Short mmCIF file of C-alpha atoms and ligand atoms in Angstrom, two decimals:
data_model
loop_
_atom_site.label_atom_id
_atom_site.label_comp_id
_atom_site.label_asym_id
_atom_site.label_seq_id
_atom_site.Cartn_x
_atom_site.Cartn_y
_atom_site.Cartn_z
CA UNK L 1 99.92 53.98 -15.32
CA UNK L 2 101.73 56.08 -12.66
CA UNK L 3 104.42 59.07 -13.22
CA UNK L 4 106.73 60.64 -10.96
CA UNK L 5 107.09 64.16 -11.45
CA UNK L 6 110.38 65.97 -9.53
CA UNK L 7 109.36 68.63 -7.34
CA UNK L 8 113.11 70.18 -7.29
CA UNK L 9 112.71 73.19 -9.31
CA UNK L 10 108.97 75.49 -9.23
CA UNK L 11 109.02 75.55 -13.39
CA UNK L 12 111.05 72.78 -14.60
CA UNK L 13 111.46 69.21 -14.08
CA UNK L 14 111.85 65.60 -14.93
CA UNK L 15 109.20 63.12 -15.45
CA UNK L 16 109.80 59.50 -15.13
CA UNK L 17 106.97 56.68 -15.91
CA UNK L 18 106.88 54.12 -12.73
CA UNK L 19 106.91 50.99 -13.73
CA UNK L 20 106.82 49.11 -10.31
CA UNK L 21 106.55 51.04 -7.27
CA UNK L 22 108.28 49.41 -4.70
CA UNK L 23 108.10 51.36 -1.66
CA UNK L 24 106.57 54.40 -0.17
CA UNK L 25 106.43 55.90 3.69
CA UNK L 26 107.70 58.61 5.70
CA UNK L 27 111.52 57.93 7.43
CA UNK L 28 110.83 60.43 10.49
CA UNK L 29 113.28 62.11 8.35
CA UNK L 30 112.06 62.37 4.89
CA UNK L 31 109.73 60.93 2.40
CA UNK L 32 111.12 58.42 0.83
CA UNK L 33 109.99 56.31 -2.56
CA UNK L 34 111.69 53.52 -4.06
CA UNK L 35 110.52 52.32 -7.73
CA UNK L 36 111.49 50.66 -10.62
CA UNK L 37 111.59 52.60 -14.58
CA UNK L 38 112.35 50.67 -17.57
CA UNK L 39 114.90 53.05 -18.72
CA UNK L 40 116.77 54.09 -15.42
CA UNK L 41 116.22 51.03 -13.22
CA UNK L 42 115.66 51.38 -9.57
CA UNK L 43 114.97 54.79 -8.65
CA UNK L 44 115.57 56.73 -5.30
CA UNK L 45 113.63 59.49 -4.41
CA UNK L 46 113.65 61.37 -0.84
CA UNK L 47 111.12 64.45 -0.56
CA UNK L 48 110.34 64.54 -3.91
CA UNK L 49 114.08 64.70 -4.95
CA UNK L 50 115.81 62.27 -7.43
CA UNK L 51 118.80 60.96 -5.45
CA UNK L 52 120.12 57.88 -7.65
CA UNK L 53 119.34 55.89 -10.35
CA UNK L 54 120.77 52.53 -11.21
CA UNK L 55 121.38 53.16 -14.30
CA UNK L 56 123.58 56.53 -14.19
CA UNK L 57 124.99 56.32 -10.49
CA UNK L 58 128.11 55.43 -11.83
CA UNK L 59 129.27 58.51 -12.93
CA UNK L 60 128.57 60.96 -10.19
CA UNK L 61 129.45 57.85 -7.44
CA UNK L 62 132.91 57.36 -9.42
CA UNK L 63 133.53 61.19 -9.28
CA UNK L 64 133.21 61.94 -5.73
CA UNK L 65 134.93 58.79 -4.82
CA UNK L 66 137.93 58.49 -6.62
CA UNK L 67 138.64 62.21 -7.47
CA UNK L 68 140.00 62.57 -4.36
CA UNK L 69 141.39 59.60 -3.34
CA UNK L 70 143.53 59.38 -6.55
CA UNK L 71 144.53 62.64 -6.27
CA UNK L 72 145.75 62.55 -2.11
CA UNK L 73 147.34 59.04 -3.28
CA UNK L 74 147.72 58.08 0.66
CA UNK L 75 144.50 58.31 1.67
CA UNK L 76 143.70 56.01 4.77
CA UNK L 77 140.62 57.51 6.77
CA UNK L 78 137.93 58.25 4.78
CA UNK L 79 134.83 59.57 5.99
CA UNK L 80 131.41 59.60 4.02
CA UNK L 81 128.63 62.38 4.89
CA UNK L 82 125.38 61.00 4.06
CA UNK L 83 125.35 58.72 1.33
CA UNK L 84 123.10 56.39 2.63
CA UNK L 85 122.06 54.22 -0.54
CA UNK L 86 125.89 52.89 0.08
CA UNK L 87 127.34 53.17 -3.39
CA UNK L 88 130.06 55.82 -1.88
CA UNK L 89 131.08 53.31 0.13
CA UNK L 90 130.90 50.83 -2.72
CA UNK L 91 133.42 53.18 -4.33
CA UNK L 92 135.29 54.08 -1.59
CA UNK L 93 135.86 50.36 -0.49
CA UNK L 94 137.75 49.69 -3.58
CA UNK L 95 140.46 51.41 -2.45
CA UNK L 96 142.51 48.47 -1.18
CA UNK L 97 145.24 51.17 0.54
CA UNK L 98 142.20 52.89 2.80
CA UNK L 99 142.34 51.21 5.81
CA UNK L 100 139.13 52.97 7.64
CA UNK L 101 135.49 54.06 6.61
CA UNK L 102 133.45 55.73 8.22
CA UNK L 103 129.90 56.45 7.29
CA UNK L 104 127.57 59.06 9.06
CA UNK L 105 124.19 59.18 8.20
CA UNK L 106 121.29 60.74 9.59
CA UNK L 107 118.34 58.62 8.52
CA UNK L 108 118.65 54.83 9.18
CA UNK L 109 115.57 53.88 6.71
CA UNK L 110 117.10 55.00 4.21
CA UNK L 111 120.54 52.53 4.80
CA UNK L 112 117.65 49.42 5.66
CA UNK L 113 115.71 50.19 2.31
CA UNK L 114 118.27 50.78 0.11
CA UNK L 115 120.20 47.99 1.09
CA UNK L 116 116.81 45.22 0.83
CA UNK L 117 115.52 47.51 -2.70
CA UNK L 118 119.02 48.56 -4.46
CA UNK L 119 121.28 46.14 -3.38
CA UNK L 120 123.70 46.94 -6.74
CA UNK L 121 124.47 50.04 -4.70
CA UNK L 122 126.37 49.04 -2.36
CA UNK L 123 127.62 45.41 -3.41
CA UNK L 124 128.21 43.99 -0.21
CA UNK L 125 130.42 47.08 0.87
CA UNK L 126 128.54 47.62 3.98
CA UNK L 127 130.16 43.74 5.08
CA UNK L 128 134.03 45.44 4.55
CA UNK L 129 135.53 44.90 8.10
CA UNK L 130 137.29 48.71 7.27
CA UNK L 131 133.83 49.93 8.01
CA UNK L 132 132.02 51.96 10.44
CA UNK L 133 128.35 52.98 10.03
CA UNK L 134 126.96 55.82 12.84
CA UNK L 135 123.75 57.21 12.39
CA UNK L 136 123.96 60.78 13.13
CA UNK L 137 123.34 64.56 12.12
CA UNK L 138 126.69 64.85 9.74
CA UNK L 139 127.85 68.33 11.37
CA UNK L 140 126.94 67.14 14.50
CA UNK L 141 129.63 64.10 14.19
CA UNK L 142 132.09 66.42 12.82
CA UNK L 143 131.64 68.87 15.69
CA UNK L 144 132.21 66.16 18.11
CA UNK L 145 134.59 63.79 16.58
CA UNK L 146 138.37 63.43 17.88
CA UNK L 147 138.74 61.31 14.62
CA UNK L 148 140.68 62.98 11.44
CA UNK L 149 140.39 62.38 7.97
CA UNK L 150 142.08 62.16 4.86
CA UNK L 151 139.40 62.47 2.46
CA UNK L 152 135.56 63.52 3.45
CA UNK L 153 133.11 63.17 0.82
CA UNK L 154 129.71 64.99 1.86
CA UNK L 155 127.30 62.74 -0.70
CA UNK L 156 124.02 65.17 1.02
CA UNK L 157 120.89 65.78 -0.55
CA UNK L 158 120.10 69.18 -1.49
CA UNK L 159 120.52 72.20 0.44
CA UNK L 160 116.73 71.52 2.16
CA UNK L 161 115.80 69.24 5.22
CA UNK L 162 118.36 67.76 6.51
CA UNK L 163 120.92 68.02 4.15
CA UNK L 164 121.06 72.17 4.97
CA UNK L 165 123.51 71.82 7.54
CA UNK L 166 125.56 70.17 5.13
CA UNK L 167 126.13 73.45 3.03
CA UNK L 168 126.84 75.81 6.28
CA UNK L 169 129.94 77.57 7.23
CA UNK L 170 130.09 75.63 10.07
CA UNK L 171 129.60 72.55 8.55
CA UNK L 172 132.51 73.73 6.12
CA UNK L 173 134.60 74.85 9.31
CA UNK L 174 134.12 71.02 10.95
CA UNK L 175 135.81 69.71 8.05
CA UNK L 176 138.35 71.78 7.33
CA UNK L 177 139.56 71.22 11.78
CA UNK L 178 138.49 67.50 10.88
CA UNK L 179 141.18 66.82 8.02
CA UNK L 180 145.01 65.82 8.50
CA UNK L 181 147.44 67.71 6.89
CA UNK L 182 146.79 67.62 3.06
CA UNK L 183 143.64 66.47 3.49
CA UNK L 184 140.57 67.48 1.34
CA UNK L 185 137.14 67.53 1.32
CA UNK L 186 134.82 67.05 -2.28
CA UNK L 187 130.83 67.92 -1.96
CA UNK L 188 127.61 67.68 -3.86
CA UNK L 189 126.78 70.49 -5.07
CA UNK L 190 123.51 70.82 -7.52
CA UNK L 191 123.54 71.38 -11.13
CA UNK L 192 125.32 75.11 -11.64
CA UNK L 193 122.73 76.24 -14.61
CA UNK L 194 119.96 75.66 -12.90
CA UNK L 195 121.19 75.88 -8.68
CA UNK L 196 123.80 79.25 -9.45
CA UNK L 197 122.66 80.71 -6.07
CA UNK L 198 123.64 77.52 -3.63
CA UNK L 199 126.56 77.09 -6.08
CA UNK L 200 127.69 80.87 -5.10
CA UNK L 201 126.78 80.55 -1.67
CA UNK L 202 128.80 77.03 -1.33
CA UNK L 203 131.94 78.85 -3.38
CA UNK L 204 132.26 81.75 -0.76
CA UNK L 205 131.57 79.40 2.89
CA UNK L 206 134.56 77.80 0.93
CA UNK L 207 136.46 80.56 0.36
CA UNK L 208 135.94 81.48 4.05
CA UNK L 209 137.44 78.50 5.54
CA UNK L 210 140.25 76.32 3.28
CA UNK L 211 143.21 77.98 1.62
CA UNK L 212 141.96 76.19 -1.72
CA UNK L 213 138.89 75.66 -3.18
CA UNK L 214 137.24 75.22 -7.19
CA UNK L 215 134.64 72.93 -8.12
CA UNK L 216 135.09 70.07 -10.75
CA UNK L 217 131.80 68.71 -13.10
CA UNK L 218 130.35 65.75 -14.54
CA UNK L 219 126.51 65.31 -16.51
CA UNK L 220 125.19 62.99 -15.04
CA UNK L 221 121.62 62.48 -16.82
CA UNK L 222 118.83 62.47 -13.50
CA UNK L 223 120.76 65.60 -11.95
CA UNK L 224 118.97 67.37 -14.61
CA UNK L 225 119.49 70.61 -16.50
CA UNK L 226 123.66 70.33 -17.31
CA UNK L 227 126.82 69.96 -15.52
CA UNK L 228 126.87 69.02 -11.53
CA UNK L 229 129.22 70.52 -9.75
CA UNK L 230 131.04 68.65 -6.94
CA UNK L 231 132.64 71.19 -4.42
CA UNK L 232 136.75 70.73 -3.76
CA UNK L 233 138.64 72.28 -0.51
CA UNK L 234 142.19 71.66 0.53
CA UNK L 235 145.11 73.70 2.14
CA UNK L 236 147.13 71.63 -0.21
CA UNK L 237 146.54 73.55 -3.43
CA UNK L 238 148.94 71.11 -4.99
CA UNK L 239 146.13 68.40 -4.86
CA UNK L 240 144.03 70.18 -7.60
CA UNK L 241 147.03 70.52 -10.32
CA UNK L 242 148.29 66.84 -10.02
CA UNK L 243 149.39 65.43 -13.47
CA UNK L 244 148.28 62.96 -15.21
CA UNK L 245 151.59 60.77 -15.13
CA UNK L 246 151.02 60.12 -11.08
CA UNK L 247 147.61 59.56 -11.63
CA UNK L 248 147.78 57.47 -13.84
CA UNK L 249 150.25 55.65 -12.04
CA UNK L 250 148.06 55.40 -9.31
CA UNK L 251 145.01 54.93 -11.00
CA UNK L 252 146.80 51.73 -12.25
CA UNK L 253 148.64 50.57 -9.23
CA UNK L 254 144.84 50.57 -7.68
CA UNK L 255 143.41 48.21 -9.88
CA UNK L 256 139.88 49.53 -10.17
CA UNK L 257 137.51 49.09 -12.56
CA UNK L 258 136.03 52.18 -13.69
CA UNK L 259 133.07 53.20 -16.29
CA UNK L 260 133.43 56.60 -16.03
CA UNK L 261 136.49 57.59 -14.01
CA UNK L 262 140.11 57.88 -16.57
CA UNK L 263 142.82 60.11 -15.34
CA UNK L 264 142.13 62.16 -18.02
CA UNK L 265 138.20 62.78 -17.45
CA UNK L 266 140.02 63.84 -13.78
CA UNK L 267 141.88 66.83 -15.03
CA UNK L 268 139.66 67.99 -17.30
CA UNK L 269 136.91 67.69 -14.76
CA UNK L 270 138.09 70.94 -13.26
CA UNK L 271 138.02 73.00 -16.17
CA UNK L 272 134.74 74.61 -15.93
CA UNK L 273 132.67 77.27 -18.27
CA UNK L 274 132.58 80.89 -18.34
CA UNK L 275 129.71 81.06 -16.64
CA UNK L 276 130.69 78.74 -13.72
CA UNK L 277 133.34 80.44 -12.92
CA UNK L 278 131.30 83.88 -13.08
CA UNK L 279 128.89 82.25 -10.30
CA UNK L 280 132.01 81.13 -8.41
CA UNK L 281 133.24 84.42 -8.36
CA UNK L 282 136.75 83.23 -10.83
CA UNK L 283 137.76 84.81 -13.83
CA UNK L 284 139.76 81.70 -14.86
CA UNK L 285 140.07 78.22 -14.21
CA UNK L 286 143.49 78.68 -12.72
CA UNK L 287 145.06 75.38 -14.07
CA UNK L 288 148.71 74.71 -14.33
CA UNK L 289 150.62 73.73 -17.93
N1 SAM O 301 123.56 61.23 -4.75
C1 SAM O 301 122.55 61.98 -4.11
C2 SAM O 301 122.34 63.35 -4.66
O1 SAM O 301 123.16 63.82 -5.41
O2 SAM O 301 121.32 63.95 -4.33
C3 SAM O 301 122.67 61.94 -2.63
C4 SAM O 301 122.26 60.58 -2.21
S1 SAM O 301 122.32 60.08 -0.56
C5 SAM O 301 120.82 59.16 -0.62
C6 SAM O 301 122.01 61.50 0.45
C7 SAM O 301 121.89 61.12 1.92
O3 SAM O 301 122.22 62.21 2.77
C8 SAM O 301 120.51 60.65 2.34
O4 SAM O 301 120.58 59.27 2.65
C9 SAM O 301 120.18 61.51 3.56
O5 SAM O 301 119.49 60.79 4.57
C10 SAM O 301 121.57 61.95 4.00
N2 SAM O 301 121.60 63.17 4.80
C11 SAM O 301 120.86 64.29 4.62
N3 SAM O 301 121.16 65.19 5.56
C12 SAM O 301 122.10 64.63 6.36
C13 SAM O 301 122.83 65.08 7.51
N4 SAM O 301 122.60 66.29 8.02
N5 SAM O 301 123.74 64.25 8.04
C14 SAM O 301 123.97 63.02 7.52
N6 SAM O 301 123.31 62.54 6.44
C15 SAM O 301 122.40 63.34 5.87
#
């Protein structure tokens, strides 16, 4: 019997049985494995990194998707950073009122394998006609791009390989000249307890660059060790303190389906710990009554 041990943290880590392995090779970009556990389904892995389960992708997909787009409430062009297993886009493409996707990803295996070994991720969203796939270095498109956006959701791997440059100032700056008027950006950002330092670093490149910025949480079980945080940066601080009557009216009027995702679980997402808001550099959560 094989096991799959995460090499994330030196100390610490998560062991899953492998039940079926179903692929293995190097991308040009990463290492990449693809195998099935009884308990969490298909499993993604990408230099030794869990990156999505079938069985708990929900949550954190659900978050990053329609956080944002629920709380801009006229969001048309959406870009996705990364993401390449597709269930951002799976997400995203529920949103009947977004009339363009864009998805920019660096590695092109990864959007071939996960599409032939977890098709549940993306559902068929990568067949939307809204949809434009470009394979390239994420800061490099936003460096180059004329395009703007109204919501960019950087779904990156951790802050090593590739997915550095998605963490930089710069990277931070591309968005911020990138998004129209009221527009935000939301961003992986590792489990606080046990990632405080890229959490800190990530808070003050924020800081730096958009006139608003906090995080907002969710567990979600293969992110191990607590609460991830997903970053949040606006110049429309009035985004962050919606209430729940308009989203709820738009959560509604959009029809989805959620398993995670209430109104409710929105708001309350951005009221983070004591110690959160220590590494953040916040004495309070700054909500609104
Ligand atoms: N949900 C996952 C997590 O929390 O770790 C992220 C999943 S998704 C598979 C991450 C994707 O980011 C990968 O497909 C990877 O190839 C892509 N990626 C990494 N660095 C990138 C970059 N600089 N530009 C665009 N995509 C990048």
């Amino acid at each position: 019997m094989r096991e799959f041990v995460e090499t994330l943290y030196d100390s610490y880590g998560q062991l899953f049985r492998v039940d079926e392995m179903l692929f293995e090779d190097k991308t040009g970009h990463q290492h990449l494995v693809i195998f099935h556990n009884a308990a969490f389904g298909r499993v993604l892995v990408l230099d030794g990194i869990v990156q999505t389960t079938e069985r708990d992708e929900f949550i954190y997909h659900e978050m990053l998707a329609h956080v944002p787009i629920l709380a801009h409430g006229n969001a048309r062009d959406v870009l996705i950073v990364g993401g390449g297993d597709g269930a951002m886009l799976r997400e995203v493409s529920r949103h009947r009122s977004v009339e363009r996707i864009i998805q920019v990803e660096i590695d092109d295996r990864v959007l071939d394998l996960c599409r032939r070994f977890l098709p549940r991720h993306s559902a068929g969203a990568f067949d939307d006609s809204r949809v434009t796939v470009l394979i390239d270095d994420g800061l490099h498109f936003l460096q180059t791009t004329e395009r703007r956006f109204d919501v960019i959701i950087s779904d990156s791997t951790d802050p090593i390989g590739p997915g550095e440059a998605l963490f930089s100032r710069e990277f931070y700056a591309a968005c911020h000249a990138r998004l129209n008027s009221g527009g935000v950006l939301v961003t992986q950002n590792g489990v606080a307890f046990m990632q405080p330092e890229e959490l800190a670093t990530a808070a003050r490149r924020l800081a730096a660059v958009f006139d608003d910025w906090h995080f907002y949480a969710a567990a979600i079980p293969t992110y191990v060790g607590g609460i991830m945080t997903f970053g949040w940066a606006t110049d429309d601080a009035g985004l962050r303190h919606i209430g729940l009557a308009p989203l709820d009216e738009r959560f509604i009027a959009s029809g989805i389906e959620t398993r995670y995702y209430n109104p409710e679980v929105h708001r309350a997402a951005f009221a983070l710990p004591r110690h959160v808001l220590r590494t953040i550099g916040k004495q309070h959560n700054e909500s609104r009554p």
